[in-house]
Coordinates of C-alpha atoms in Angstrom, one line a residue:
X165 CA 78.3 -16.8 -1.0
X166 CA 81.2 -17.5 1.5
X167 CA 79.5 -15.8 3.9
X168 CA 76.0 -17.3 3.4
X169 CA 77.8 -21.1 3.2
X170 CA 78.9 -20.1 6.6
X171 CA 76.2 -19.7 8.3
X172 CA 74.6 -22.8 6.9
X173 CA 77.2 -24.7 8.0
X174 CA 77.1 -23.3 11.6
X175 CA 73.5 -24.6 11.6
X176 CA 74.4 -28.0 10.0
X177 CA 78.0 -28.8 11.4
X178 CA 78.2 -32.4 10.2
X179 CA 77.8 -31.1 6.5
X180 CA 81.2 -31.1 5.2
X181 CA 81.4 -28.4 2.2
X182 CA 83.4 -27.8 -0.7
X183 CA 83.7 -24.7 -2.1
X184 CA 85.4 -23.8 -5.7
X185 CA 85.4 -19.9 -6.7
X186 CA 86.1 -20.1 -10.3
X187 CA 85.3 -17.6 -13.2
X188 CA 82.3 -17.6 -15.5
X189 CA 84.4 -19.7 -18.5
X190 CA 85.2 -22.8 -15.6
X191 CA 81.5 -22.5 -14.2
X192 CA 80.1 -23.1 -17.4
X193 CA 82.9 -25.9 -18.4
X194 CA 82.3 -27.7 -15.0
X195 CA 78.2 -27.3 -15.4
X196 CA 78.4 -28.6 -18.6
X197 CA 80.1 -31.7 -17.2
X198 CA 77.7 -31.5 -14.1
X199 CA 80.5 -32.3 -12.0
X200 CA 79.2 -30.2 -8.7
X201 CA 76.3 -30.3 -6.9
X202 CA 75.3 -26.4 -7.4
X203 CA 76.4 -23.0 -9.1
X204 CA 76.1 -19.6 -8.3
X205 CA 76.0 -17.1 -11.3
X206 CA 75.2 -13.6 -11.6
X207 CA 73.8 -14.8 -15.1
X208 CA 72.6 -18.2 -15.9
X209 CA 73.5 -19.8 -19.3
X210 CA 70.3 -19.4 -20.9
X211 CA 71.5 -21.6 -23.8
X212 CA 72.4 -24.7 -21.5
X213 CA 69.4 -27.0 -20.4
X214 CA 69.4 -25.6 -16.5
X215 CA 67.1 -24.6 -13.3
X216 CA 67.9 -21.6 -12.1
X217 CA 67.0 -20.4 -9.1
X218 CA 66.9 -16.6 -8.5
X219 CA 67.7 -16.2 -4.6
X220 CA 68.9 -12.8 -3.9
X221 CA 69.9 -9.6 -5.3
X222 CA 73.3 -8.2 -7.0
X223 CA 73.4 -4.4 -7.0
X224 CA 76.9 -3.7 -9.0
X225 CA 78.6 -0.6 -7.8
X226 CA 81.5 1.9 -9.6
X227 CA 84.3 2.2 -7.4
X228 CA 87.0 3.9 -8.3
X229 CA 90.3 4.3 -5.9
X230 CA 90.4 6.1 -3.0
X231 CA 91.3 10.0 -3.8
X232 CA 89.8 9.5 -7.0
X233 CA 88.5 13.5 -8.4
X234 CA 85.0 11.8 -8.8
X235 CA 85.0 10.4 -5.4
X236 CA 82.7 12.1 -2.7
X237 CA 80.6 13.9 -6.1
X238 CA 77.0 13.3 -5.9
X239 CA 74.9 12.1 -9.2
X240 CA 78.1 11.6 -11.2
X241 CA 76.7 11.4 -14.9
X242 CA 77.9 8.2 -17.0
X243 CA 79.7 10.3 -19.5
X244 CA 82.0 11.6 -17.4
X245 CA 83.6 7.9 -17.2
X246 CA 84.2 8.0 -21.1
X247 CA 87.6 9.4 -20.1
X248 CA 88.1 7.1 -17.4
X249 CA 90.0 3.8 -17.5
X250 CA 88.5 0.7 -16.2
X251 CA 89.5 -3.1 -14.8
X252 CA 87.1 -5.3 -15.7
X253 CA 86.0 -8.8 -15.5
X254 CA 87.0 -11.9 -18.2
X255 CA 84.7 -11.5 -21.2
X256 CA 81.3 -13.4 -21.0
X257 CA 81.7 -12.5 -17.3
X258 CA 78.0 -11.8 -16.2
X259 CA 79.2 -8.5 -14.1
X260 CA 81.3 -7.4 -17.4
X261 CA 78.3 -8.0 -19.6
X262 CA 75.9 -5.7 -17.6
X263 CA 78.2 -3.0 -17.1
X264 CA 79.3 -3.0 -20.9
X265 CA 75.4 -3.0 -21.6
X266 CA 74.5 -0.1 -18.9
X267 CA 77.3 2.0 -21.2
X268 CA 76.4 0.7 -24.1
X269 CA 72.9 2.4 -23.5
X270 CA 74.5 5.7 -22.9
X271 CA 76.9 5.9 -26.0
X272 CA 79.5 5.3 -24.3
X273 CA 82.9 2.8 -25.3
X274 CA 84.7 1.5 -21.8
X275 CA 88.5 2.0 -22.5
X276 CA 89.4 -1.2 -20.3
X277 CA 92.5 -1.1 -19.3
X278 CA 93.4 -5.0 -18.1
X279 CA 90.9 -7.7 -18.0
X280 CA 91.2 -10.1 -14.1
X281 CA 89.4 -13.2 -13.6
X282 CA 88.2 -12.7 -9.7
X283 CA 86.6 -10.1 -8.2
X284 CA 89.7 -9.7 -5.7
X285 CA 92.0 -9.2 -8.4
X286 CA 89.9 -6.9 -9.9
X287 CA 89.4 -5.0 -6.3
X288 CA 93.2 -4.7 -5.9
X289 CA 93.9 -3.9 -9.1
X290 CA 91.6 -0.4 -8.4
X291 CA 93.1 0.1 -4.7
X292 CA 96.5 0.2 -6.5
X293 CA 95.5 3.0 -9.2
X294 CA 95.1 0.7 -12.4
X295 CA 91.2 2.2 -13.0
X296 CA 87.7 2.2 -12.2
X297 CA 85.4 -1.0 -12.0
X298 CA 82.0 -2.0 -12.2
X299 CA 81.7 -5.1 -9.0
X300 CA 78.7 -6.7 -7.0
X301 CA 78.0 -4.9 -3.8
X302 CA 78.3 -7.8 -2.0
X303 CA 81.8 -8.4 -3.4
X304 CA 82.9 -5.4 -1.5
X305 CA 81.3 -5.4 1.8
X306 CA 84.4 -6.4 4.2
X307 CA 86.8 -4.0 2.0
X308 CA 84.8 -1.1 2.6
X309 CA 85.9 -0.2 6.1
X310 CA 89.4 -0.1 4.6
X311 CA 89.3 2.7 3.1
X312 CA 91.3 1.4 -0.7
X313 CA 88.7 2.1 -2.7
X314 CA 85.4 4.8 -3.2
X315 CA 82.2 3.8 -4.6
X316 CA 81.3 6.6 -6.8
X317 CA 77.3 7.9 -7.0
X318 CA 76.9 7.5 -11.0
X319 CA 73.3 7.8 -12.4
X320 CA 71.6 4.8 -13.2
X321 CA 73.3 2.9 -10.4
X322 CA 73.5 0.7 -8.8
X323 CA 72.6 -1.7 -11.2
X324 CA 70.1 -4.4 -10.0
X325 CA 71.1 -7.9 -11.0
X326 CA 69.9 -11.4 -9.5
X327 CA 72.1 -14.0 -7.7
X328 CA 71.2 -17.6 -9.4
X329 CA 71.5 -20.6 -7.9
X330 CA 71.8 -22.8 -11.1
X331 CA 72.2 -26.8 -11.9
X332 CA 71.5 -28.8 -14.8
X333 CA 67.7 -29.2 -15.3
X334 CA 66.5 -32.9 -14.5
X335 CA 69.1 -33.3 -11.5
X336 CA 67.9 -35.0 -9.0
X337 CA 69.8 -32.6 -6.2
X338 CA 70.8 -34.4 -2.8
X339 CA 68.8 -33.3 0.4
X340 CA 71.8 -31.2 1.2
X341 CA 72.2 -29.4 -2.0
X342 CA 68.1 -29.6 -1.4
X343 CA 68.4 -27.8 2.3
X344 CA 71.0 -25.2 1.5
X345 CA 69.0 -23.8 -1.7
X346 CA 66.2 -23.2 0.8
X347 CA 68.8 -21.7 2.8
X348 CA 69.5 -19.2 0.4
X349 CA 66.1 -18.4 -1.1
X350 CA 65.3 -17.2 2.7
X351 CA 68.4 -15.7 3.2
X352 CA 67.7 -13.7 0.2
X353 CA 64.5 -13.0 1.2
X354 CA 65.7 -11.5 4.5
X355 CA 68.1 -9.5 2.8
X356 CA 65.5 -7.5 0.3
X357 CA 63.7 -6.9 3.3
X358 CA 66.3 -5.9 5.6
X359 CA 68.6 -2.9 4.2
X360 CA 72.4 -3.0 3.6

């Protein structure tokens, strides 16, 4: 989304922006409260009264760190990461629920091994050894390059997930809010046509 907020602001430079990366617990808290303008969730609250607007897809990838026996290995089944440790996400995290349902599906119990709250925490946590994760591939595109961590071929992924852009339902949103949720429906669009 940082990325995505940037550009919109290169096209509207007297928008002044506020931006607050929080984890799924403080999004819901703070829509609850409807104290911002707009959230962006890999899994809306179905049981809150919101819109949510689907705007562009969330593949989540298995990385594991870099060296790893698994990396480079093509069509790596999901029981081979039974015996694997993993880093996840804060429960009721939507990137933690998918992953733990994929797994689920296969018969297989995640031994996590610590539990972040961000994505980058998460991310270093697996470039220093501590496990594999489950993260959005758009989480990981600038970290790529560096070499830290592998993203490991396992069947049945990546899994496709939906960005939401999500605020509670009867808001009337500003014109800005209005003009940058345009802004990422079309980005979004470009992006399932265009590949990664």
């Amino acid at each position: 989304v940082p990325k995505l907020l940037g550009s919109f602001c290169q096209l509207h430079p007297a928008i002044e922006v506020s931006l607050d990366v929080a984890n799924r617990d403080q999004c819901l808290n703070r829509l609850e409260r409807n104290l911002d303008d707009l959230y962006i969730m890999g899994k809306y609250p179905e049981a809150l009264a919101v819109e949510a607007v689907p705007f562009m897809q969330n593949p989540l990838l298995v990385i594991a760190p870099s060296g790893h026996p698994l990396a480079g290995r093509k069509n790596i089944s999901p029981k081979l990461l039974a015996e694997e440790s993993f880093v996840m996400r804060e429960q009721g995290s939507g990137t933690r629920l998918a992953a733990e349902s994929f797994f689920e599906s296969h018969k297989i119990e995640l031994k996590t091994r610590m539990t972040l709250g961000s994505n980058e925490a998460v991310k270093q946590a697996v470039a220093g050894g501590l496990g594999l994760a489950v993260l959005s591939q758009h989480t990981l595109t600038l970290d790529r390059a560096s070499g830290a961590f592998a993203v490991l071929d396992v069947k049945g992924f990546p899994l496709i997930r939906q960005w939401y852009a999500v605020y509670p339902r009867g808001k009337r949103i500003s014109a800005v809010t209005s003009a940058f949720l345009q802004y990422l429906i079309s980005e979004g669009e470009k992006s399932t046509r265009t590949p990664a």
